[in-house]
Amino acid sequence: MTWIGARVVRKDAREKVLGKARFVADIFVPGMLRVKVVRSPYPRARILRVDPSEALQVEGVVGVFTAKDIPGRNCIPVVLHDLPLLADGEAKFHGEPVALVAAETEEAAEEGARRVVVEYEELPPLLDPLEALDPSSPKIFGQDNIFKHWKVRRGDPDRAFAMADLIVENTYRTPYQEHAYLEPQGMLAIPTPDGGIEVTGSMQCPFYVREGVATVLGLPLAKVRVVQAVTGGGFGGKEDVPSIVAGQAALVALRTGRPARLIYTRDEDILSMSKRHPGHIYSRYGFTKEGILIAAEVRYILDGGAYSTLSPVVAWRGTVHAIGPYRCENVRVDTYAVATNKVPCGAFRGFGSPQVLFAAESQMDEAAYKLGLDPIEIRRRNALRDGDITPTGQRLRAEVGLLGALERVEVASGWKERFKLPQTKTGERRYGIGCSTVHYGVCLGAGGRNLDRAGAFVQLMYDGSAVFAVGTTEMGQGMHTVLSQIVAEELGLPYEAVRPLAPDTHMVPDSGPTVASRTTVMSGNALRDACAPIRRQLLEVASSLLGVEDPSKVRLENGIAIGPDGRRVGYDEILRRCFLERRHLASSGFSVSPETTWDPETGAGDAYITYAFAANVVEVEVDMETGEVEVLRVHAAHDVGRAINPIGVEGQIEGGTAQGLGYALMEEVLYDRGRMINNQFSTYLIPTARDVPPIEAHFVEHPTVVGPYGAKGFGEQPLMGIAPAVANAIFNATGCRLRELPMTPERVWKAIREARTEEGR
Ligand code: MTE
């Protein structure tokens, strides 16, 4: 292999480092209107009247639009189709869009938005998901406030619990997490002369945006063209909700006949865009005295917010991952995504699994200490291996790299020398070490089977350069780089000769969303499919030039074809011949994921096409007087199947770990009686460079048959196991188990105080 496994420079590095990349806020078109959103100040209120008259007096204001102006359906179609573009009749969360103001300038649009008079009648909000489940609570969704209930029923948990030597039973709580992408949401919509719309902007899923805009405007899909602009981070936060922003800009564009751009401010972005679901997890695990997990019961409640959006599928992934990467034959899982009058939650790196993994990995750790086992050893005893059956009944192929990852972090961290039981002596600062393991179902799995396909287009030019387009997106994770490596490898081109094009819904078929770490597998396979006929042409011509009878004996490498006897011919000559022979050097490709299954009654089936695995070790120092936690080092090892770009793998591990540390230690969206109160970066804290400790990134390669060259895709898992590893390290340092995130100094301090009070110290 020339390019697969090579440490290449990112395709987008130069333009981003030089500030030349064009984000949507950098795009100006003549006659472009600016749009502002009028939002509900209440968590729940009846909308009695919207009066635009004062706003229309503001100089520069061109129009005010409400739900009544929507020509199609007032709906952003995600799973259950309950999310309106603009609230109509009732606003269900603080920050919900109620009206749009279009103006010649930003300032006029802002002033106009301030002057729109909306008369509300406040209604009592439902804010607590546990309360929402209470049959006596008022109903804000359906008959029971439940967006979705998923279950797993396997074996006989009650019998197994009765036989267990140790039962570990606890409740865990996890908070909202804000994506904090550096570029806020933004879209530009341009009307076309034939009554259609072209949209460009910041997004993960152009085909979702196309569907959203077409639904709202009542247009056929062919009249809506969506092109992704350079996107400054998504992390799941630009999966479904950019369709709202696009729908808003497109509505103004269609109604006014002028281009319209809408860029959210940071405040309104945090206030109204999706978040990681807060989780409430009851967990009961039963073990033999040897530390073998024989029974597991999990009740997982996700606070879905005011509209269901992606909650049903987030809850599904959480259900599949609920027990952790372990064998267990007796399982009962119940997951509920529940409605409340708060911001709708959705996709975020890990998609419903970091919450349950925090519980699962804390449970495993607690069992280790209680049984007198080393925390790594208990994981080794239970870890999924080649040929094992997962807690949801899926037999794994020989592609499981969990033990390899565990061993790698064990050795790299010097675990055996560093791990000691929690110290009881008092001291100002105490050292602790903790670990976690993680598995992650790659691609959409049975929960999104119909969407799991991808298209691609490749064109080789006669000068030896090539362009390609796919329907998945670059959002910083390095897709363009990895896919360019694949095209270069398949066509025998220099990496530098390959140019990725921006995703454009008119150019490639619907490729599903850019989520679930699926791009390398799905778009990678589609590109290999697209490259195959071009490669065949190159080999045919090269073999005839080299006088080789069997084209498969010829190697294509970096712009040169090499015969079995070592004779060479350059691409200049091969491509000249292709040109003269009028050969077709462009092709499209398509890939669909292998079949997956899920029985809604038992949760049994082949939930995912393959799994990636990881292990983490975290070292901390805890200040026993203040509760402050300093993370000294993180060791992370990931089974990525095959590392196509090792630098990208390391980058993902570092970035995901930093995001995981934020989730573990500081990030928390705060509500006061239904109103979000910290929707700024001055009050919603994320780690800065100074908070990020040295991160030792390792990868192990257990190739999968479903991915290109064995690659699995793993962009989400670096975040997933960090919070439990930190919690386990804090326990190791202090003897206090924290079961609520984030583990702020206050919470750690309180836990230490409570433990000391109990011990009479
Ligand atoms: N890395 C960067 N820099 N920016 C992002 O927005 N998103 C994450 C992860 N890593 C993200 C990222 C999420 S949520 C996903 S699903 C995967 O990248 C998607 O990447 P892949 O499909 O190319 O694996």
PDB file of C-alpha atoms and ligand atoms in Angstrom, residues 10 16 179 181 204 231-239 276 347-351 440 442 472-480 482-483 513-522 651-652 655-656 659 712-718, ligand 1:
ATOM      1  CA  ARG A  10      -4.711  17.040   5.856  1.00  0.00           C
ATOM      2  CA  LYS A  16      -7.845  26.624   7.269  1.00  0.00           C
ATOM      3  CA  HIS A 179     -21.346  20.686  21.181  1.00  0.00           C
ATOM      4  CA  TYR A 181     -18.444  23.748  17.683  1.00  0.00           C
ATOM      5  CA  GLN A 204     -23.282  17.436   8.619  1.00  0.00           C
ATOM      6  CA  THR A 231     -18.017  23.523   8.307  1.00  0.00           C
ATOM      7  CA  GLY A 232     -16.340  24.457  11.565  1.00  0.00           C
ATOM      8  CA  GLY A 233     -17.174  21.404  13.634  1.00  0.00           C
ATOM      9  CA  GLY A 234     -20.373  19.477  14.121  1.00  0.00           C
ATOM     10  CA  PHE A 235     -19.939  16.683  16.698  1.00  0.00           C
ATOM     11  CA  GLY A 236     -23.548  15.653  16.050  1.00  0.00           C
ATOM     12  CA  GLY A 237     -24.867  19.170  16.631  1.00  0.00           C
ATOM     13  CA  LYS A 238     -25.148  19.739  12.892  1.00  0.00           C
ATOM     14  CA  GLU A 239     -27.007  16.534  12.138  1.00  0.00           C
ATOM     15  CA  ARG A 276     -26.477  15.614  24.495  1.00  0.00           C
ATOM     16  CA  ALA A 347     -27.040  13.652  18.367  1.00  0.00           C
ATOM     17  CA  PHE A 348     -23.710  14.155  20.103  1.00  0.00           C
ATOM     18  CA  ARG A 349     -20.541  12.112  19.581  1.00  0.00           C
ATOM     19  CA  GLY A 350     -21.423   8.756  21.120  1.00  0.00           C
ATOM     20  CA  PHE A 351     -25.163   9.166  20.461  1.00  0.00           C
ATOM     21  CA  TYR A 440     -19.070   1.254  19.589  1.00  0.00           C
ATOM     22  CA  VAL A 442     -20.033   1.435  13.585  1.00  0.00           C
ATOM     23  CA  THR A 472     -20.971  12.638   3.404  1.00  0.00           C
ATOM     24  CA  THR A 473     -19.298  15.720   4.823  1.00  0.00           C
ATOM     25  CA  GLU A 474     -16.009  17.045   6.171  1.00  0.00           C
ATOM     26  CA  MET A 475     -16.536  18.736   9.521  1.00  0.00           C
ATOM     27  CA  GLY A 476     -13.024  18.595  10.864  1.00  0.00           C
ATOM     28  CA  GLN A 477     -12.812  14.855  11.408  1.00  0.00           C
ATOM     29  CA  GLY A 478     -10.565  14.404   8.384  1.00  0.00           C
ATOM     30  CA  MET A 479     -12.907  12.753   5.901  1.00  0.00           C
ATOM     31  CA  HIS A 480     -11.455  14.512   2.857  1.00  0.00           C
ATOM     32  CA  VAL A 482      -8.890   9.695   4.373  1.00  0.00           C
ATOM     33  CA  LEU A 483     -11.062   9.489   1.250  1.00  0.00           C
ATOM     34  CA  PRO A 513     -26.153  11.323   7.284  1.00  0.00           C
ATOM     35  CA  THR A 514     -22.524  11.943   8.309  1.00  0.00           C
ATOM     36  CA  VAL A 515     -22.897  10.396  11.716  1.00  0.00           C
ATOM     37  CA  ALA A 516     -22.239   7.121  13.511  1.00  0.00           C
ATOM     38  CA  SER A 517     -18.557   7.193  12.467  1.00  0.00           C
ATOM     39  CA  ARG A 518     -19.746   5.733   9.164  1.00  0.00           C
ATOM     40  CA  THR A 519     -17.938   7.819   6.563  1.00  0.00           C
ATOM     41  CA  THR A 520     -14.733   5.870   6.177  1.00  0.00           C
ATOM     42  CA  VAL A 521     -16.661   2.626   5.784  1.00  0.00           C
ATOM     43  CA  MET A 522     -19.602   3.812   3.672  1.00  0.00           C
ATOM     44  CA  GLY A 651      -5.959  13.756  16.319  1.00  0.00           C
ATOM     45  CA  GLN A 652      -9.356  12.170  16.877  1.00  0.00           C
ATOM     46  CA  GLY A 655      -9.812  15.876  20.441  1.00  0.00           C
ATOM     47  CA  GLY A 656     -12.322  13.298  21.658  1.00  0.00           C
ATOM     48  CA  GLN A 659     -14.244  16.711  24.867  1.00  0.00           C
ATOM     49  CA  LYS A 712     -13.786   0.493  11.084  1.00  0.00           C
ATOM     50  CA  GLY A 713     -14.482   4.169  11.738  1.00  0.00           C
ATOM     51  CA  PHE A 714     -14.127   5.289  15.335  1.00  0.00           C
ATOM     52  CA  GLY A 715     -14.589   9.101  15.458  1.00  0.00           C
ATOM     53  CA  GLU A 716     -16.917   9.039  18.435  1.00  0.00           C
ATOM     54  CA  GLN A 717     -15.369   6.596  20.825  1.00  0.00           C
ATOM     55  CA  PRO A 718     -12.426   8.724  22.003  1.00  0.00           C
TER      56      PRO A 718
HETATM   57  N1  MTE B   1     -13.946  15.603  14.754  1.00  0.00           N
HETATM   58  C1  MTE B   1     -13.957  16.923  14.440  1.00  0.00           C
HETATM   59  N2  MTE B   1     -12.796  17.567  14.354  1.00  0.00           N
HETATM   60  N3  MTE B   1     -15.118  17.584  14.235  1.00  0.00           N
HETATM   61  C2  MTE B   1     -16.337  16.976  14.345  1.00  0.00           C
HETATM   62  O1  MTE B   1     -17.378  17.596  14.154  1.00  0.00           O
HETATM   63  N4  MTE B   1     -17.521  14.864  14.813  1.00  0.00           N
HETATM   64  C3  MTE B   1     -17.471  13.572  15.488  1.00  0.00           C
HETATM   65  C4  MTE B   1     -16.246  12.763  15.071  1.00  0.00           C
HETATM   66  N5  MTE B   1     -15.074  13.593  15.139  1.00  0.00           N
HETATM   67  C5  MTE B   1     -16.348  15.573  14.685  1.00  0.00           C
HETATM   68  C6  MTE B   1     -15.105  14.918  14.852  1.00  0.00           C
HETATM   69  C7  MTE B   1     -18.657  12.778  15.218  1.00  0.00           C
HETATM   70  S1  MTE B   1     -20.038  13.138  16.121  1.00  0.00           S
HETATM   71  C8  MTE B   1     -18.681  11.773  14.299  1.00  0.00           C
HETATM   72  S2  MTE B   1     -20.078  10.830  14.048  1.00  0.00           S
HETATM   73  C9  MTE B   1     -17.503  11.413  13.530  1.00  0.00           C
HETATM   74  O2  MTE B   1     -16.434  12.325  13.726  1.00  0.00           O
HETATM   75  C10 MTE B   1     -17.840  11.362  12.066  1.00  0.00           C
HETATM   76  O3  MTE B   1     -16.710  11.085  11.334  1.00  0.00           O
HETATM   77  P1  MTE B   1     -16.564   9.846  10.364  1.00  0.00           P
HETATM   78  O4  MTE B   1     -17.915   9.447   9.927  1.00  0.00           O
HETATM   79  O5  MTE B   1     -15.714  10.393   9.287  1.00  0.00           O
HETATM   80  O6  MTE B   1     -15.886   8.779  11.153  1.00  0.00           O
END
